[in-house]
C-alpha atoms as a PDB file:
ATOM      1  CA  MET A   1      22.862 -36.087  17.189  1.00  0.00           C
ATOM      2  CA  SER A   2      22.210 -35.997  13.456  1.00  0.00           C
ATOM      3  CA  LEU A   3      21.554 -32.739  11.644  1.00  0.00           C
ATOM      4  CA  PRO A   4      19.071 -32.395   8.784  1.00  0.00           C
ATOM      5  CA  ASN A   5      20.279 -32.113   5.204  1.00  0.00           C
ATOM      6  CA  CYS A   6      20.532 -28.683   3.607  1.00  0.00           C
ATOM      7  CA  PRO A   7      17.119 -27.566   2.258  1.00  0.00           C
ATOM      8  CA  LYS A   8      18.724 -25.860  -0.767  1.00  0.00           C
ATOM      9  CA  CYS A   9      21.232 -28.426  -2.075  1.00  0.00           C
ATOM     10  CA  ASN A  10      20.401 -31.486   0.078  1.00  0.00           C
ATOM     11  CA  SER A  11      24.001 -31.755   1.276  1.00  0.00           C
ATOM     12  CA  GLU A  12      24.610 -33.956   4.317  1.00  0.00           C
ATOM     13  CA  TYR A  13      27.693 -31.963   5.446  1.00  0.00           C
ATOM     14  CA  VAL A  14      25.749 -29.448   7.553  1.00  0.00           C
ATOM     15  CA  TYR A  15      27.272 -28.003  10.704  1.00  0.00           C
ATOM     16  CA  GLU A  16      25.978 -25.983  13.640  1.00  0.00           C
ATOM     17  CA  ASP A  17      27.071 -22.449  14.555  1.00  0.00           C
ATOM     18  CA  GLN A  18      25.233 -21.356  17.702  1.00  0.00           C
ATOM     19  CA  ALA A  19      21.507 -21.428  16.778  1.00  0.00           C
ATOM     20  CA  MET A  20      22.102 -21.528  13.010  1.00  0.00           C
ATOM     21  CA  LEU A  21      22.803 -24.443  10.684  1.00  0.00           C
ATOM     22  CA  ILE A  22      25.227 -23.841   7.820  1.00  0.00           C
ATOM     23  CA  CYS A  23      25.875 -25.768   4.625  1.00  0.00           C
ATOM     24  CA  PRO A  24      29.528 -25.605   3.519  1.00  0.00           C
ATOM     25  CA  GLU A  25      28.706 -26.591  -0.060  1.00  0.00           C
ATOM     26  CA  CYS A  26      26.180 -23.877  -0.989  1.00  0.00           C
ATOM     27  CA  ALA A  27      26.718 -21.463   1.979  1.00  0.00           C
ATOM     28  CA  HIS A  28      23.011 -21.551   2.905  1.00  0.00           C
ATOM     29  CA  GLU A  29      22.299 -20.578   6.528  1.00  0.00           C
ATOM     30  CA  TRP A  30      19.022 -21.255   8.345  1.00  0.00           C
ATOM     31  CA  ASN A  31      17.541 -21.542  11.793  1.00  0.00           C
ATOM     32  CA  PRO A  32      16.040 -25.031  12.253  1.00  0.00           C
ATOM     33  CA  ASN A  33      13.507 -23.677  14.789  1.00  0.00           C
ATOM     34  CA  GLU A  34      11.924 -21.230  12.303  1.00  0.00           C
ATOM     35  CA  VAL A  35       9.292 -22.281   9.804  1.00  0.00           C
ATOM     36  CA  GLU A  36      10.861 -22.373   6.344  1.00  0.00           C
ATOM     37  CA  VAL A  37       9.041 -20.144   3.838  1.00  0.00           C
ATOM     38  CA  ASP A  38       9.189 -21.313   0.246  1.00  0.00           C
ATOM     39  CA  GLU A  39      10.332 -18.245  -1.688  1.00  0.00           C
ATOM     40  CA  ASP A  40       9.426 -19.910  -4.994  1.00  0.00           C
ATOM     41  CA  ALA A  41       5.783 -20.360  -3.980  1.00  0.00           C
ATOM     42  CA  LEU A  42       3.271 -18.484  -6.081  1.00  0.00           C
ATOM     43  CA  ILE A  43       1.342 -15.862  -4.112  1.00  0.00           C
ATOM     44  CA  ILE A  44      -1.763 -14.699  -5.951  1.00  0.00           C
ATOM     45  CA  LYS A  45      -4.423 -12.445  -4.458  1.00  0.00           C
ATOM     46  CA  ASP A  46      -7.872 -11.462  -5.665  1.00  0.00           C
ATOM     47  CA  MET A  47      -9.014  -7.882  -6.194  1.00  0.00           C
ATOM     48  CA  GLY A  48      -9.775  -7.522  -2.460  1.00  0.00           C
ATOM     49  CA  GLY A  49      -6.348  -8.765  -1.340  1.00  0.00           C
ATOM     50  CA  ASN A  50      -7.509 -12.246  -0.275  1.00  0.00           C
ATOM     51  CA  LEU A  51      -5.005 -15.035  -0.856  1.00  0.00           C
ATOM     52  CA  LEU A  52      -6.143 -17.483  -3.552  1.00  0.00           C
ATOM     53  CA  GLN A  53      -5.388 -21.216  -3.562  1.00  0.00           C
ATOM     54  CA  GLU A  54      -6.201 -24.159  -5.773  1.00  0.00           C
ATOM     55  CA  GLY A  55      -9.763 -25.370  -5.221  1.00  0.00           C
ATOM     56  CA  ASP A  56     -11.098 -21.969  -4.098  1.00  0.00           C
ATOM     57  CA  LYS A  57     -14.416 -20.710  -5.433  1.00  0.00           C
ATOM     58  CA  VAL A  58     -14.341 -17.232  -6.994  1.00  0.00           C
ATOM     59  CA  THR A  59     -16.808 -14.933  -8.737  1.00  0.00           C
ATOM     60  CA  LEU A  60     -16.182 -12.445 -11.529  1.00  0.00           C
ATOM     61  CA  ALA A  61     -16.097  -8.859 -10.307  1.00  0.00           C
ATOM     62  CA  LYS A  62     -16.878  -7.309 -13.719  1.00  0.00           C
ATOM     63  CA  ASP A  63     -18.115  -8.277 -17.167  1.00  0.00           C
ATOM     64  CA  LEU A  64     -15.299  -9.730 -19.263  1.00  0.00           C
ATOM     65  CA  LYS A  65     -15.138 -10.127 -23.034  1.00  0.00           C
ATOM     66  CA  VAL A  66     -13.765 -13.464 -24.184  1.00  0.00           C
ATOM     67  CA  LYS A  67     -10.871 -12.849 -26.557  1.00  0.00           C
ATOM     68  CA  GLY A  68     -11.493 -14.201 -30.045  1.00  0.00           C
ATOM     69  CA  SER A  69     -15.237 -14.569 -29.604  1.00  0.00           C
ATOM     70  CA  SER A  70     -18.363 -12.465 -29.150  1.00  0.00           C
ATOM     71  CA  GLN A  71     -19.085 -14.091 -25.781  1.00  0.00           C
ATOM     72  CA  VAL A  72     -19.198 -11.959 -22.617  1.00  0.00           C
ATOM     73  CA  LEU A  73     -18.764 -13.418 -19.128  1.00  0.00           C
ATOM     74  CA  LYS A  74     -21.184 -11.633 -16.814  1.00  0.00           C
ATOM     75  CA  ILE A  75     -20.390 -10.204 -13.399  1.00  0.00           C
ATOM     76  CA  GLY A  76     -21.101 -12.738 -10.638  1.00  0.00           C
ATOM     77  CA  THR A  77     -20.237 -15.782 -12.770  1.00  0.00           C
ATOM     78  CA  LYS A  78     -18.822 -18.451 -10.465  1.00  0.00           C
ATOM     79  CA  ALA A  79     -15.632 -20.401 -11.090  1.00  0.00           C
ATOM     80  CA  THR A  80     -13.481 -22.990  -9.331  1.00  0.00           C
ATOM     81  CA  ILE A  81      -9.697 -22.546  -9.405  1.00  0.00           C
ATOM     82  CA  LYS A  82      -7.961 -25.620 -10.835  1.00  0.00           C
ATOM     83  CA  ARG A  83      -4.422 -24.271 -10.570  1.00  0.00           C
ATOM     84  CA  LEU A  84      -2.444 -21.071 -10.187  1.00  0.00           C
ATOM     85  CA  VAL A  85       0.170 -20.248 -12.807  1.00  0.00           C
ATOM     86  CA  ASP A  86       2.825 -17.617 -13.295  1.00  0.00           C
ATOM     87  CA  GLY A  87       2.008 -15.170 -16.056  1.00  0.00           C
ATOM     88  CA  ASP A  88      -0.419 -12.505 -17.213  1.00  0.00           C
ATOM     89  CA  HIS A  89      -3.507 -14.713 -16.825  1.00  0.00           C
ATOM     90  CA  ASP A  90      -2.605 -16.345 -13.512  1.00  0.00           C
ATOM     91  CA  ILE A  91      -5.727 -18.396 -12.710  1.00  0.00           C
ATOM     92  CA  ASP A  92      -6.625 -21.582 -14.587  1.00  0.00           C
ATOM     93  CA  CYS A  93     -10.243 -22.262 -13.668  1.00  0.00           C
ATOM     94  CA  LYS A  94     -13.505 -23.965 -14.605  1.00  0.00           C
ATOM     95  CA  LEU A  95     -16.404 -21.562 -15.077  1.00  0.00           C
ATOM     96  CA  ASP A  96     -19.924 -22.640 -14.172  1.00  0.00           C
ATOM     97  CA  GLY A  97     -21.582 -23.174 -17.561  1.00  0.00           C
ATOM     98  CA  GLY A  98     -18.622 -21.721 -19.465  1.00  0.00           C
ATOM     99  CA  GLY A  99     -15.972 -24.403 -19.579  1.00  0.00           C
ATOM    100  CA  GLU A 100     -12.308 -23.979 -18.720  1.00  0.00           C
ATOM    101  CA  MET A 101     -10.610 -20.614 -19.008  1.00  0.00           C
ATOM    102  CA  MET A 102      -7.599 -18.587 -17.876  1.00  0.00           C
ATOM    103  CA  LEU A 103      -8.417 -15.412 -15.922  1.00  0.00           C
ATOM    104  CA  LYS A 104      -6.526 -12.542 -14.357  1.00  0.00           C
ATOM    105  CA  SER A 105      -6.724 -12.464 -10.566  1.00  0.00           C
ATOM    106  CA  GLN A 106      -7.451  -8.727 -10.566  1.00  0.00           C
ATOM    107  CA  PHE A 107     -10.939  -9.406 -11.996  1.00  0.00           C
ATOM    108  CA  VAL A 108     -12.117 -12.024  -9.482  1.00  0.00           C
ATOM    109  CA  LYS A 109     -13.074 -12.051  -5.828  1.00  0.00           C
ATOM    110  CA  LYS A 110     -13.113 -14.973  -3.438  1.00  0.00           C
ATOM    111  CA  ALA A 111     -16.600 -16.379  -2.861  1.00  0.00           C
END
């Protein structure tokens, strides 16, 4: 029986200890029967607590002033999420009729 490589360091020297698999190189322990959760994955939620993903359609929940211009994005403006990023403005999206823009997730709701 062959054991899978370590998910953290990709070492092939994994051994079994009861129901757990252990890597002797990085000391990572895991249960092969449990679904592995990626701790580095970005979890971003809208103002209502709904989980946002790339490709989702969102609407603005309030009027937003565009920094460096006199333009105002009106409530209800629709946008499509292109990607989620780590930072203050965590949504990179394309606004309907407004071009591409970075928004904060706290000001949008999932459509």
